[in-house]
Amino acid sequence: NERKTHEVIVQLKELVGEQRKRLEQLHVDRNDLITAKKRLKSQERELDSFRTEIEKLENINADLEHEVKNKEKYASEIEAKLMQLESLADDTKVREFEDKLRVKDRMLDDQNDSIASLRRAKERFEAELTDAEK
């Protein structure tokens, strides 16, 4: 009987040891899960931030595209006026008008560069958004 009791006690000690190991592993797994949840929440906030930024950039882009269309319209009007002035053959007025036209043309080029830069920024944010979603 003592021998059987001793064997049962040894088996129980082994079971307790195994259970302790399992419990320790569960604690480790639980901590890993908590850390992963925190990281996921952080990434979700970052993703929301990226989405908000993309929306802002898309709005800016739409505004700039609208401005470009308006400026293209104004450029055609300016060209029509230039043709009228050329027909008048008044060299001084034509030169002044051409200078103004060149300045406006440079401004349009600068704005087109800004639009291109914003489009690239939008594409970067979309790529980051795609990466964040993965």
Coordinates of N, CA, C and O in Angstrom, one line a residue:
N1 N 0.8 -1.2 0.0 CA 0.0 0.0 0.0 C 0.9 1.3 0.0 O 0.5 2.2 -0.7
E2 N 1.9 1.2 0.8 CA 2.8 2.4 0.9 C 3.4 2.6 -0.5 O 3.6 3.8 -0.9
R3 N 3.8 1.5 -1.1 CA 4.4 1.6 -2.4 C 3.5 2.3 -3.4 O 3.8 3.1 -4.2
K4 N 2.2 1.8 -3.4 CA 1.2 2.3 -4.4 C 1.0 3.8 -4.0 O 0.8 4.6 -5.0
T5 N 0.9 4.1 -2.8 CA 0.7 5.5 -2.4 C 1.8 6.4 -2.8 O 1.6 7.5 -3.4
H6 N 3.0 5.8 -2.7 CA 4.2 6.6 -3.1 C 4.2 6.8 -4.6 O 4.5 7.9 -5.1
E7 N 3.8 5.8 -5.4 CA 3.7 5.9 -6.8 C 2.7 6.9 -7.2 O 2.9 7.7 -8.2
V8 N 1.6 6.9 -6.5 CA 0.5 7.9 -6.8 C 1.0 9.3 -6.5 O 0.7 10.2 -7.3
I9 N 1.7 9.4 -5.4 CA 2.2 10.8 -5.1 C 3.2 11.2 -6.1 O 3.2 12.4 -6.5
V10 N 4.1 10.3 -6.6 CA 5.1 10.7 -7.6 C 4.3 11.1 -8.9 O 4.7 12.1 -9.5
Q11 N 3.3 10.3 -9.3 CA 2.5 10.7 -10.5 C 1.8 12.0 -10.3 O 1.8 12.8 -11.2
L12 N 1.3 12.2 -9.1 CA 0.6 13.5 -8.9 C 1.6 14.7 -9.0 O 1.3 15.7 -9.5
K13 N 2.8 14.5 -8.4 CA 3.8 15.5 -8.5 C 4.2 15.8 -9.9 O 4.4 17.0 -10.3
E14 N 4.3 14.8 -10.7 CA 4.6 14.9 -12.2 C 3.5 15.7 -12.9 O 3.7 16.6 -13.7
L15 N 2.2 15.3 -12.5 CA 1.1 16.0 -13.1 C 1.1 17.5 -12.7 O 0.8 18.4 -13.5
V16 N 1.3 17.8 -11.4 CA 1.4 19.1 -10.9 C 2.5 19.9 -11.7 O 2.3 21.1 -12.1
G17 N 3.6 19.3 -11.9 CA 4.7 19.9 -12.6 C 4.3 20.3 -14.0 O 4.6 21.4 -14.5
E18 N 3.7 19.3 -14.7 CA 3.2 19.5 -16.1 C 2.2 20.6 -16.1 O 2.2 21.5 -17.0
Q19 N 1.3 20.6 -15.1 CA 0.2 21.7 -15.1 C 0.9 23.1 -14.9 O 0.4 24.0 -15.4
R20 N 1.9 23.1 -14.0 CA 2.6 24.4 -13.8 C 3.2 24.9 -15.1 O 3.2 26.1 -15.4
K21 N 3.9 24.0 -15.8 CA 4.5 24.3 -17.1 C 3.4 24.9 -18.0 O 3.6 25.9 -18.7
R22 N 2.3 24.2 -18.1 CA 1.2 24.6 -19.0 C 0.7 26.0 -18.6 O 0.4 26.8 -19.4
L23 N 0.6 26.2 -17.2 CA 0.1 27.4 -16.7 C 1.1 28.6 -17.1 O 0.7 29.6 -17.5
E24 N 2.4 28.3 -16.9 CA 3.4 29.3 -17.2 C 3.3 29.6 -18.7 O 3.4 30.8 -19.1
Q25 N 3.1 28.6 -19.6 CA 3.0 28.9 -21.0 C 1.8 29.6 -21.3 O 1.8 30.5 -22.2
L26 N 0.7 29.4 -20.6 CA -0.5 30.1 -20.8 C -0.4 31.6 -20.5 O -0.8 32.5 -21.2
H27 N 0.4 31.8 -19.4 CA 0.7 33.2 -19.0 C 1.5 33.9 -20.1 O 1.2 35.1 -20.5
V28 N 2.5 33.2 -20.6 CA 3.3 33.8 -21.7 C 2.5 34.0 -22.9 O 2.5 35.1 -23.5
D29 N 1.6 33.1 -23.3 CA 0.7 33.2 -24.5 C -0.2 34.4 -24.3 O -0.5 35.1 -25.2
R30 N -0.7 34.5 -23.0 CA -1.7 35.6 -22.7 C -1.0 36.9 -22.9 O -1.5 37.9 -23.5
N31 N 0.2 37.0 -22.4 CA 1.0 38.3 -22.5 C 1.3 38.6 -24.0 O 1.2 39.8 -24.4
D32 N 1.6 37.6 -24.8 CA 1.9 37.7 -26.2 C 0.6 38.2 -26.9 O 0.6 39.1 -27.7
L33 N -0.5 37.7 -26.5 CA -1.8 38.1 -27.1 C -2.2 39.5 -26.7 O -2.6 40.3 -27.6
I34 N -1.9 39.9 -25.5 CA -2.2 41.3 -25.1 C -1.3 42.3 -25.9 O -1.7 43.3 -26.4
T35 N 0.0 41.9 -26.0 CA 0.9 42.7 -26.8 C 0.4 42.8 -28.2 O 0.5 43.9 -28.8
A36 N 0.0 41.7 -28.8 CA -0.4 41.7 -30.2 C -1.7 42.6 -30.3 O -1.8 43.3 -31.3
K37 N -2.6 42.5 -29.4 CA -3.8 43.3 -29.4 C -3.5 44.8 -29.4 O -4.0 45.6 -30.1
K38 N -2.5 45.2 -28.5 CA -2.1 46.6 -28.4 C -1.5 47.0 -29.7 O -1.8 48.1 -30.2
R39 N -0.7 46.2 -30.3 CA 0.0 46.5 -31.6 C -1.1 46.7 -32.7 O -1.0 47.6 -33.5
L40 N -2.1 45.8 -32.7 CA -3.1 45.8 -33.7 C -3.9 47.1 -33.5 O -4.2 47.8 -34.5
K41 N -4.3 47.5 -32.3 CA -5.0 48.8 -32.1 C -4.2 49.9 -32.6 O -4.7 50.9 -33.2
S42 N -2.9 49.9 -32.3 CA -2.0 51.0 -32.8 C -2.0 51.1 -34.3 O -2.1 52.1 -34.9
Q43 N -1.9 49.9 -34.9 CA -1.9 49.9 -36.4 C -3.2 50.3 -36.9 O -3.3 51.0 -38.0
E44 N -4.3 50.0 -36.3 CA -5.6 50.5 -36.7 C -5.7 52.0 -36.6 O -6.3 52.6 -37.5
R45 N -5.2 52.6 -35.5 CA -5.2 54.0 -35.4 C -4.4 54.6 -36.5 O -4.7 55.6 -37.1
E46 N -3.2 54.0 -36.8 CA -2.4 54.5 -37.8 C -3.0 54.4 -39.2 O -3.0 55.3 -40.0
L47 N -3.7 53.3 -39.4 CA -4.5 53.1 -40.7 C -5.6 54.2 -40.8 O -5.7 54.7 -41.9
D48 N -6.3 54.4 -39.7 CA -7.3 55.5 -39.8 C -6.7 56.8 -40.1 O -7.2 57.6 -40.9
S49 N -5.5 57.1 -39.5 CA -4.8 58.3 -39.8 C -4.4 58.4 -41.3 O -4.6 59.5 -41.9
F50 N -3.9 57.3 -41.8 CA -3.6 57.3 -43.2 C -4.8 57.5 -44.1 O -4.7 58.3 -45.1
R51 N -5.9 56.9 -43.7 CA -7.1 57.1 -44.5 C -7.6 58.6 -44.5 O -8.0 59.1 -45.5
T52 N -7.5 59.2 -43.3 CA -7.9 60.6 -43.2 C -6.9 61.4 -44.1 O -7.4 62.3 -44.8
E53 N -5.7 61.1 -44.0 CA -4.7 61.9 -44.8 C -4.9 61.7 -46.3 O -4.8 62.7 -47.0
I54 N -5.2 60.5 -46.7 CA -5.5 60.3 -48.1 C -6.8 61.0 -48.5 O -6.8 61.6 -49.6
E55 N -7.8 61.0 -47.7 CA -9.0 61.8 -48.0 C -8.7 63.3 -48.2 O -9.1 63.9 -49.1
K56 N -7.9 63.8 -47.3 CA -7.5 65.2 -47.4 C -6.7 65.5 -48.7 O -7.0 66.5 -49.4
L57 N -5.8 64.6 -49.0 CA -5.0 64.7 -50.2 C -5.9 64.6 -51.5 O -5.7 65.4 -52.4
E58 N -6.8 63.7 -51.4 CA -7.7 63.6 -52.6 C -8.6 64.9 -52.7 O -8.8 65.3 -53.9
N59 N -9.0 65.5 -51.6 CA -9.7 66.7 -51.7 C -8.9 67.9 -52.3 O -9.3 68.7 -53.1
I60 N -7.6 67.9 -51.8 CA -6.7 68.9 -52.3 C -6.4 68.7 -53.8 O -6.4 69.7 -54.5
N61 N -6.3 67.5 -54.1 CA -6.0 67.1 -55.5 C -7.2 67.5 -56.4 O -7.0 68.1 -57.5
A62 N -8.4 67.3 -55.9 CA -9.6 67.7 -56.7 C -9.6 69.2 -56.8 O -9.9 69.7 -57.9
D63 N -9.3 69.9 -55.8 CA -9.3 71.4 -55.8 C -8.3 71.9 -56.8 O -8.5 72.8 -57.6
L64 N -7.1 71.3 -56.8 CA -6.0 71.7 -57.7 C -6.4 71.3 -59.1 O -6.1 72.1 -60.0
E65 N -7.0 70.2 -59.4 CA -7.4 69.9 -60.7 C -8.4 70.9 -61.2 O -8.4 71.3 -62.4
H66 N -9.3 71.3 -60.4 CA -10.3 72.3 -60.7 C -9.6 73.6 -61.1 O -9.9 74.3 -62.1
E67 N -8.6 74.0 -60.3 CA -7.9 75.2 -60.5 C -7.1 75.1 -61.9 O -7.1 76.1 -62.6
V68 N -6.6 73.9 -62.1 CA -5.8 73.8 -63.4 C -6.8 73.9 -64.6 O -6.5 74.6 -65.6
K69 N -8.0 73.4 -64.5 CA -9.0 73.5 -65.6 C -9.3 75.0 -65.8 O -9.4 75.5 -66.9
N70 N -9.5 75.7 -64.6 CA -9.8 77.1 -64.7 C -8.7 77.9 -65.4 O -8.9 78.7 -66.2
K71 N -7.5 77.5 -65.0 CA -6.3 78.2 -65.5 C -6.1 77.9 -67.0 O -5.6 78.8 -67.7
E72 N -6.4 76.7 -67.4 CA -6.3 76.3 -68.8 C -7.3 77.2 -69.6 O -7.0 77.7 -70.7
K73 N -8.5 77.4 -69.0 CA -9.5 78.2 -69.6 C -9.0 79.6 -69.7 O -9.1 80.3 -70.8
Y74 N -8.4 80.1 -68.7 CA -7.9 81.5 -68.7 C -6.7 81.6 -69.7 O -6.5 82.6 -70.3
A75 N -5.9 80.5 -69.8 CA -4.8 80.5 -70.7 C -5.3 80.7 -72.1 O -4.8 81.4 -72.9
S76 N -6.4 80.0 -72.5 CA -7.0 80.1 -73.8 C -7.5 81.5 -74.0 O -7.4 82.1 -75.1
E77 N -8.1 82.1 -73.0 CA -8.6 83.4 -73.1 C -7.4 84.4 -73.4 O -7.5 85.3 -74.2
I78 N -6.4 84.2 -72.6 CA -5.2 85.0 -72.8 C -4.6 84.9 -74.2 O -4.2 85.9 -74.8
E79 N -4.5 83.7 -74.7 CA -4.0 83.5 -76.0 C -4.9 84.2 -77.0 O -4.4 84.8 -78.0
A80 N -6.2 84.2 -76.8 CA -7.1 84.9 -77.8 C -6.9 86.4 -77.7 O -6.8 87.0 -78.8
K81 N -6.7 86.9 -76.5 CA -6.4 88.3 -76.4 C -5.0 88.7 -77.0 O -4.9 89.7 -77.7
L82 N -4.1 87.8 -76.9 CA -2.8 88.0 -77.5 C -2.9 88.0 -79.0 O -2.3 88.9 -79.6
M83 N -3.7 87.2 -79.6 CA -3.9 87.2 -81.0 C -4.5 88.5 -81.4 O -4.2 89.1 -82.5
Q84 N -5.5 89.0 -80.6 CA -6.1 90.3 -80.9 C -5.0 91.4 -80.9 O -5.0 92.3 -81.8
L85 N -4.2 91.4 -79.9 CA -3.2 92.4 -79.8 C -2.2 92.4 -80.9 O -1.7 93.4 -81.4
E86 N -1.8 91.1 -81.3 CA -0.9 91.0 -82.4 C -1.5 91.6 -83.7 O -0.8 92.1 -84.5
S87 N -2.8 91.4 -83.8 CA -3.4 91.9 -85.0 C -3.4 93.5 -85.0 O -3.5 94.1 -86.1
L88 N -3.4 94.1 -83.8 CA -3.3 95.5 -83.8 C -1.9 96.0 -84.1 O -1.7 97.2 -84.4
A89 N -1.0 95.2 -84.0 CA 0.4 95.5 -84.4 C 1.0 96.6 -83.5 O 1.9 97.3 -83.9
D90 N 0.6 96.6 -82.3 CA 1.1 97.6 -81.3 C 2.2 96.8 -80.6 O 1.9 96.1 -79.6
D91 N 3.5 97.0 -81.0 CA 4.5 96.2 -80.4 C 4.7 96.4 -78.9 O 4.9 95.4 -78.2
T92 N 4.6 97.5 -78.3 CA 4.8 97.7 -76.9 C 3.7 97.0 -76.1 O 4.0 96.3 -75.1
K93 N 2.5 97.1 -76.5 CA 1.4 96.4 -75.8 C 1.6 94.9 -76.0 O 1.3 94.2 -75.0
V94 N 1.9 94.5 -77.1 CA 2.1 93.0 -77.4 C 3.2 92.5 -76.5 O 3.1 91.5 -75.8
R95 N 4.3 93.2 -76.4 CA 5.5 92.8 -75.5 C 5.0 92.7 -74.1 O 5.4 91.8 -73.4
E96 N 4.3 93.7 -73.6 CA 3.9 93.7 -72.2 C 2.9 92.6 -72.0 O 3.0 91.9 -71.0
F97 N 2.1 92.3 -72.9 CA 1.1 91.2 -72.8 C 1.8 89.9 -72.8 O 1.5 89.0 -72.0
E98 N 2.8 89.7 -73.7 CA 3.6 88.5 -73.7 C 4.4 88.3 -72.4 O 4.4 87.1 -71.9
D99 N 4.9 89.3 -71.8 CA 5.6 89.2 -70.5 C 4.6 88.7 -69.5 O 4.9 87.8 -68.7
K100 N 3.4 89.3 -69.5 CA 2.4 88.9 -68.5 C 2.0 87.4 -68.7 O 1.8 86.6 -67.8
L101 N 1.9 87.1 -70.0 CA 1.6 85.7 -70.3 C 2.6 84.7 -69.9 O 2.3 83.7 -69.4
R102 N 3.9 85.1 -70.1 CA 5.0 84.2 -69.6 C 5.0 84.0 -68.1 O 5.2 82.9 -67.6
V103 N 4.7 85.1 -67.4 CA 4.6 85.0 -65.9 C 3.4 84.1 -65.5 O 3.6 83.2 -64.7
K104 N 2.3 84.2 -66.2 CA 1.2 83.4 -65.9 C 1.5 81.9 -66.2 O 1.1 81.0 -65.5
D105 N 2.2 81.7 -67.3 CA 2.6 80.4 -67.8 C 3.5 79.8 -66.8 O 3.4 78.6 -66.4
R106 N 4.4 80.5 -66.2 CA 5.3 80.0 -65.2 C 4.5 79.6 -63.9 O 4.8 78.6 -63.3
M107 N 3.5 80.4 -63.6 CA 2.7 80.1 -62.4 C 1.9 78.8 -62.7 O 1.8 78.0 -61.8
L108 N 1.4 78.6 -63.9 CA 0.7 77.4 -64.2 C 1.7 76.2 -64.1 O 1.3 75.1 -63.6
D109 N 2.9 76.4 -64.6 CA 3.9 75.3 -64.5 C 4.2 74.9 -63.0 O 4.3 73.8 -62.6
D110 N 4.3 76.0 -62.2 CA 4.5 75.7 -60.7 C 3.4 75.0 -60.1 O 3.5 74.0 -59.3
Q111 N 2.2 75.4 -60.5 CA 1.0 74.7 -59.9 C 0.9 73.2 -60.4 O 0.5 72.3 -59.7
N112 N 1.3 73.0 -61.7 CA 1.3 71.7 -62.2 C 2.3 70.8 -61.5 O 2.0 69.6 -61.2
D113 N 3.4 71.4 -61.2 CA 4.4 70.7 -60.4 C 3.9 70.3 -59.0 O 4.1 69.2 -58.5
S114 N 3.2 71.3 -58.4 CA 2.6 71.0 -57.1 C 1.6 69.9 -57.1 O 1.5 69.0 -56.3
I115 N 0.8 69.9 -58.2 CA -0.2 68.8 -58.4 C 0.5 67.4 -58.5 O 0.1 66.5 -57.9
A116 N 1.5 67.4 -59.3 CA 2.3 66.2 -59.5 C 2.9 65.7 -58.2 O 2.8 64.5 -57.8
S117 N 3.4 66.6 -57.4 CA 3.9 66.3 -56.1 C 2.9 65.7 -55.1 O 3.1 64.7 -54.4
L118 N 1.7 66.3 -55.2 CA 0.6 65.8 -54.3 C 0.1 64.5 -54.8 O -0.2 63.6 -53.9
R119 N 0.1 64.2 -56.1 CA -0.2 62.9 -56.6 C 0.7 61.9 -56.1 O 0.4 60.8 -55.7
R120 N 2.0 62.2 -56.1 CA 3.0 61.3 -55.7 C 2.9 61.0 -54.2 O 3.0 59.9 -53.7
A121 N 2.6 62.0 -53.4 CA 2.3 61.9 -52.0 C 1.1 61.0 -51.7 O 1.1 60.1 -50.9
K122 N 0.1 61.2 -52.5 CA -1.1 60.4 -52.4 C -0.8 58.9 -52.7 O -1.2 58.0 -52.0
E123 N 0.0 58.6 -53.7 CA 0.4 57.3 -54.1 C 1.2 56.7 -53.0 O 1.0 55.5 -52.6
R124 N 2.1 57.5 -52.3 CA 2.9 56.9 -51.2 C 2.0 56.6 -50.1 O 2.1 55.5 -49.5
F125 N 1.0 57.5 -49.8 CA 0.1 57.1 -48.6 C -0.7 55.9 -48.9 O -1.0 55.1 -48.1
E126 N -1.1 55.8 -50.2 CA -1.9 54.6 -50.5 C -1.1 53.3 -50.4 O -1.5 52.3 -49.9
A127 N 0.2 53.4 -50.8 CA 1.1 52.3 -50.7 C 1.3 51.9 -49.2 O 1.3 50.8 -48.8
E128 N 1.5 53.0 -48.4 CA 1.6 52.8 -46.9 C 0.4 52.2 -46.3 O 0.4 51.3 -45.5
L129 N -0.8 52.7 -46.8 CA -2.1 52.1 -46.4 C -2.2 50.7 -46.7 O -2.6 49.8 -45.9
T130 N -1.8 50.3 -47.9 CA -1.8 48.9 -48.4 C -0.9 48.1 -47.5 O -1.3 47.0 -47.0
D131 N 0.3 48.6 -47.2 CA 1.2 47.9 -46.4 C 0.7 47.7 -45.0 O 0.8 46.7 -44.4
A132 N 0.1 48.8 -44.5 CA -0.5 48.7 -43.1 C -1.6 47.7 -43.0 O -1.8 47.1 -42.0
E133 N -2.4 47.6 -44.1 CA -3.5 46.7 -44.0 C -3.1 45.2 -44.1 O -3.7 44.4 -43.6
K134 N -1.9 45.0 -44.6 CA -1.4 43.7 -44.7 C -0.9 43.3 -43.3 O -1.0 42.3 -42.8

